[in-house]
PDB file of C-alpha atoms in Angstrom:
ATOM      1  CA  MET A 248     -10.698  -6.376 -16.713  1.00 67.00           C
ATOM      2  CA  LYS A 249     -14.062  -6.104 -16.012  1.00 80.00           C
ATOM      3  CA  ILE A 250     -15.102  -5.987 -12.187  1.00 87.00           C
ATOM      4  CA  THR A 251     -18.615  -6.619 -11.199  1.00 89.00           C
ATOM      5  CA  ASP A 252     -20.131  -5.512  -8.068  1.00 89.00           C
ATOM      6  CA  GLU A 253     -19.875  -8.965  -6.525  1.00 91.00           C
ATOM      7  CA  ASP A 254     -16.278  -8.829  -7.243  1.00 92.00           C
ATOM      8  CA  GLN A 255     -16.036  -5.636  -5.480  1.00 93.00           C
ATOM      9  CA  GLN A 256     -17.773  -7.092  -2.504  1.00 93.00           C
ATOM     10  CA  LEU A 257     -15.370  -9.930  -2.517  1.00 94.00           C
ATOM     11  CA  LEU A 258     -12.347  -7.778  -2.902  1.00 93.00           C
ATOM     12  CA  SER A 259     -13.531  -5.613   0.238  1.00 91.00           C
ATOM     13  CA  VAL A 260     -13.728  -8.704   2.475  1.00 92.00           C
ATOM     14  CA  LEU A 261     -10.185  -9.757   1.264  1.00 92.00           C
ATOM     15  CA  ARG A 262      -8.981  -6.290   1.998  1.00 88.00           C
ATOM     16  CA  GLU A 263     -10.055  -6.637   5.710  1.00 86.00           C
ATOM     17  CA  ASN A 264      -8.573 -10.048   5.816  1.00 89.00           C
ATOM     18  CA  ALA A 265      -6.775 -11.685   2.921  1.00 90.00           C
ATOM     19  CA  ARG A 266      -6.410 -14.899   5.139  1.00 92.00           C
ATOM     20  CA  ALA A 267     -10.131 -15.323   5.464  1.00 93.00           C
ATOM     21  CA  SER A 268     -11.154 -18.921   4.653  1.00 94.00           C
ATOM     22  CA  THR A 269     -13.156 -19.330   1.558  1.00 95.00           C
ATOM     23  CA  ALA A 270     -15.941 -20.718   3.780  1.00 95.00           C
ATOM     24  CA  GLU A 271     -15.939 -17.424   5.930  1.00 95.00           C
ATOM     25  CA  ILE A 272     -16.117 -15.378   2.882  1.00 95.00           C
ATOM     26  CA  ALA A 273     -18.867 -17.323   1.501  1.00 95.00           C
ATOM     27  CA  ARG A 274     -20.975 -17.055   4.606  1.00 95.00           C
ATOM     28  CA  ARG A 275     -20.245 -13.074   4.651  1.00 94.00           C
ATOM     29  CA  LEU A 276     -21.294 -12.836   0.970  1.00 95.00           C
ATOM     30  CA  LYS A 277     -24.203 -15.361   1.113  1.00 94.00           C
ATOM     31  CA  LEU A 278     -22.431 -17.367  -1.702  1.00 94.00           C
ATOM     32  CA  SER A 279     -21.214 -20.934  -2.233  1.00 95.00           C
ATOM     33  CA  ARG A 280     -17.627 -21.706  -1.235  1.00 95.00           C
ATOM     34  CA  THR A 281     -17.311 -22.954  -4.847  1.00 96.00           C
ATOM     35  CA  THR A 282     -18.421 -19.561  -6.211  1.00 95.00           C
ATOM     36  CA  VAL A 283     -16.073 -17.660  -4.071  1.00 95.00           C
ATOM     37  CA  HIS A 284     -13.238 -19.918  -4.773  1.00 95.00           C
ATOM     38  CA  SER A 285     -13.907 -19.739  -8.456  1.00 95.00           C
ATOM     39  CA  ARG A 286     -13.946 -15.965  -8.345  1.00 94.00           C
ATOM     40  CA  ILE A 287     -10.941 -15.531  -6.379  1.00 95.00           C
ATOM     41  CA  GLU A 288      -9.120 -17.827  -9.017  1.00 95.00           C
ATOM     42  CA  ARG A 289     -10.514 -15.720 -11.898  1.00 94.00           C
ATOM     43  CA  LEU A 290      -9.481 -12.475 -10.192  1.00 94.00           C
ATOM     44  CA  GLU A 291      -5.834 -13.822  -9.791  1.00 94.00           C
ATOM     45  CA  ARG A 292      -5.850 -15.001 -13.348  1.00 93.00           C
ATOM     46  CA  GLN A 293      -7.114 -11.855 -14.808  1.00 93.00           C
ATOM     47  CA  GLY A 294      -4.458  -9.922 -12.582  1.00 92.00           C
ATOM     48  CA  VAL A 295      -7.121  -8.107 -10.568  1.00 94.00           C
ATOM     49  CA  ILE A 296      -5.659  -9.683  -7.537  1.00 94.00           C
ATOM     50  CA  ASP A 297      -2.032  -8.981  -7.744  1.00 91.00           C
ATOM     51  CA  GLY A 298      -0.946 -10.427  -4.598  1.00 89.00           C
ATOM     52  CA  TYR A 299      -1.494 -10.424  -0.795  1.00 88.00           C
ATOM     53  CA  THR A 300       0.355  -8.693   1.815  1.00 82.00           C
ATOM     54  CA  VAL A 301       0.699  -8.235   5.404  1.00 80.00           C
ATOM     55  CA  ARG A 302      -0.509  -5.098   7.426  1.00 77.00           C
ATOM     56  CA  VAL A 303       1.290  -4.555  10.711  1.00 76.00           C
ATOM     57  CA  HIS A 304      -0.513  -3.726  13.912  1.00 73.00           C
ATOM     58  CA  ASP A 305       0.208  -0.188  15.136  1.00 68.00           C
ATOM     59  CA  GLU A 306       1.302  -1.704  18.402  1.00 73.00           C
ATOM     60  CA  ALA A 307       4.127  -3.718  16.791  1.00 74.00           C
ATOM     61  CA  GLU A 308       5.604  -0.413  15.531  1.00 72.00           C
ATOM     62  CA  ARG A 309       4.614   1.473  18.438  1.00 73.00           C
ATOM     63  CA  GLY A 310       6.824   4.661  18.703  1.00 80.00           C
ATOM     64  CA  HIS A 311       7.874   4.441  15.001  1.00 91.00           C
ATOM     65  CA  ILE A 312       7.658   7.620  13.111  1.00 94.00           C
ATOM     66  CA  ARG A 313       5.585   7.683   9.792  1.00 94.00           C
ATOM     67  CA  ALA A 314       5.870  10.607   7.302  1.00 97.00           C
ATOM     68  CA  HIS A 315       4.862  11.619   3.954  1.00 98.00           C
ATOM     69  CA  ILE A 316       7.834  12.497   1.880  1.00 98.00           C
ATOM     70  CA  MET A 317       7.123  14.746  -1.113  1.00 98.00           C
ATOM     71  CA  ILE A 318       9.831  14.443  -3.871  1.00 98.00           C
ATOM     72  CA  THR A 319      10.626  16.519  -6.724  1.00 98.00           C
ATOM     73  CA  VAL A 320      12.448  14.613  -9.479  1.00 98.00           C
ATOM     74  CA  LEU A 321      14.657  16.118 -12.309  1.00 96.00           C
ATOM     75  CA  PRO A 322      13.476  15.539 -15.694  1.00 90.00           C
ATOM     76  CA  LYS A 323      14.240  12.071 -17.102  1.00 95.00           C
ATOM     77  CA  GLN A 324      15.537  10.623 -13.691  1.00 97.00           C
ATOM     78  CA  MET A 325      12.208   9.186 -12.606  1.00 97.00           C
ATOM     79  CA  ALA A 326      13.241   5.540 -13.240  1.00 97.00           C
ATOM     80  CA  ALA A 327      16.524   5.716 -11.454  1.00 98.00           C
ATOM     81  CA  VAL A 328      14.778   7.658  -8.545  1.00 98.00           C
ATOM     82  CA  VAL A 329      12.182   5.063  -8.194  1.00 98.00           C
ATOM     83  CA  ALA A 330      14.502   2.119  -8.286  1.00 97.00           C
ATOM     84  CA  ALA A 331      16.672   3.935  -5.564  1.00 98.00           C
ATOM     85  CA  LEU A 332      13.744   4.295  -3.293  1.00 98.00           C
ATOM     86  CA  HIS A 333      12.411   0.850  -3.911  1.00 97.00           C
ATOM     87  CA  ALA A 334      15.492  -0.415  -2.309  1.00 96.00           C
ATOM     88  CA  MET A 335      15.132   1.466   0.854  1.00 97.00           C
ATOM     89  CA  PRO A 336      13.036  -0.789   3.153  1.00 93.00           C
ATOM     90  CA  GLU A 337      11.929   2.144   5.163  1.00 95.00           C
ATOM     91  CA  VAL A 338       9.923   3.370   2.141  1.00 96.00           C
ATOM     92  CA  ARG A 339       6.740   1.520   2.530  1.00 94.00           C
ATOM     93  CA  ALA A 340       4.698   3.043  -0.410  1.00 95.00           C
ATOM     94  CA  LEU A 341       5.470   5.328  -3.402  1.00 97.00           C
ATOM     95  CA  HIS A 342       3.073   7.173  -5.349  1.00 98.00           C
ATOM     96  CA  SER A 343       3.404   9.154  -8.429  1.00 97.00           C
ATOM     97  CA  VAL A 344       1.401  12.382  -8.076  1.00 98.00           C
ATOM     98  CA  SER A 345       0.037  15.478  -9.727  1.00 96.00           C
ATOM     99  CA  GLY A 346       0.923  18.963  -8.624  1.00 95.00           C
ATOM    100  CA  PRO A 347       4.121  20.551  -7.435  1.00 95.00           C
ATOM    101  CA  PHE A 348       5.776  17.290  -6.624  1.00 97.00           C
ATOM    102  CA  ASP A 349       6.243  14.211  -8.475  1.00 98.00           C
ATOM    103  CA  LEU A 350       6.256  11.550  -5.860  1.00 98.00           C
ATOM    104  CA  VAL A 351       4.945  10.902  -2.540  1.00 98.00           C
ATOM    105  CA  ALA A 352       6.709   8.285  -0.190  1.00 98.00           C
ATOM    106  CA  LEU A 353       5.449   6.990   2.956  1.00 96.00           C
ATOM    107  CA  GLY A 354       8.455   6.409   5.297  1.00 96.00           C
ATOM    108  CA  VAL A 355       8.586   4.627   8.526  1.00 94.00           C
ATOM    109  CA  ALA A 356      11.563   4.814  10.957  1.00 94.00           C
ATOM    110  CA  PRO A 357      11.968   3.938  14.535  1.00 92.00           C
ATOM    111  CA  SER A 358      12.948   7.464  15.710  1.00 93.00           C
ATOM    112  CA  VAL A 359      13.013  11.066  14.604  1.00 95.00           C
ATOM    113  CA  ALA A 360      16.782  10.857  13.989  1.00 96.00           C
ATOM    114  CA  ALA A 361      16.405   7.807  11.839  1.00 96.00           C
ATOM    115  CA  MET A 362      13.444   9.774   9.897  1.00 97.00           C
ATOM    116  CA  ASP A 363      15.998  12.612   9.693  1.00 97.00           C
ATOM    117  CA  GLU A 364      18.402  10.236   8.158  1.00 97.00           C
ATOM    118  CA  LEU A 365      16.057   8.700   5.731  1.00 97.00           C
ATOM    119  CA  THR A 366      14.818  11.961   4.333  1.00 97.00           C
ATOM    120  CA  ASP A 367      18.603  13.039   3.923  1.00 97.00           C
ATOM    121  CA  ARG A 368      19.347   9.687   1.890  1.00 98.00           C
ATOM    122  CA  ILE A 369      16.321  10.420  -0.085  1.00 98.00           C
ATOM    123  CA  GLY A 370      17.475  13.911  -0.642  1.00 97.00           C
ATOM    124  CA  GLY A 371      20.917  12.604  -1.681  1.00 97.00           C
ATOM    125  CA  ILE A 372      19.658  10.447  -4.589  1.00 98.00           C
ATOM    126  CA  ASP A 373      20.867  11.384  -7.976  1.00 97.00           C
ATOM    127  CA  GLY A 374      17.904  13.026  -9.554  1.00 97.00           C
ATOM    128  CA  VAL A 375      16.161  14.135  -6.397  1.00 98.00           C
ATOM    129  CA  GLU A 376      15.783  17.942  -6.728  1.00 97.00           C
ATOM    130  CA  ARG A 377      13.942  18.586  -3.419  1.00 97.00           C
ATOM    131  CA  THR A 378      12.041  16.935  -0.525  1.00 97.00           C
ATOM    132  CA  THR A 379       9.283  18.030   1.800  1.00 97.00           C
ATOM    133  CA  SER A 380       8.192  15.912   4.692  1.00 97.00           C
ATOM    134  CA  SER A 381       4.976  15.784   6.894  1.00 97.00           C
ATOM    135  CA  ILE A 382       5.049  13.727  10.043  1.00 96.00           C
ATOM    136  CA  VAL A 383       1.986  11.357  10.289  1.00 93.00           C
ATOM    137  CA  LEU A 384       0.214  12.132  13.776  1.00 92.00           C
ATOM    138  CA  SER A 385      -2.472   9.435  13.569  1.00 85.00           C
ATOM    139  CA  ALA A 386      -4.240   7.117  11.074  1.00 83.00           C
ATOM    140  CA  LYS A 387      -8.020   7.614  11.222  1.00 88.00           C
ATOM    141  CA  PHE A 388      -8.526   4.407   9.152  1.00 81.00           C
ATOM    142  CA  GLU A 389      -6.551   2.267   6.379  1.00 75.00           C
ATOM    143  CA  ARG A 390      -7.943  -0.144   4.054  1.00 70.00           C
TER     144      ARG A 390
END
């Protein structure tokens, strides 16, 4: 997959608002609507654009607790642990990382008690050796 500078600019606009109209994107990038439409279709066909999603405004989840949950996984248990975490809707993202932990999950729960219960459930998954959590105080920006 080759991504040009123009593709990067298009992807940047879509990251800000994936529902932006082709006409709006074309105006921002100073391109024709046909060119924008063709590039989006090509990026989708090539698998560069893997899908579209919804970002929920902070106000909609006001009071919810967000935490990075670092997870150490026992050898040969990664696939089962990932599948178990994927089944938990409170786990919004999961990343494989280098360093002392194997995975970092982003957990979102409506209260401290619910976050405590989530981390206990994660720690109870077969193959999870240890968890460590850090509560997110604020997001400075997200893309």
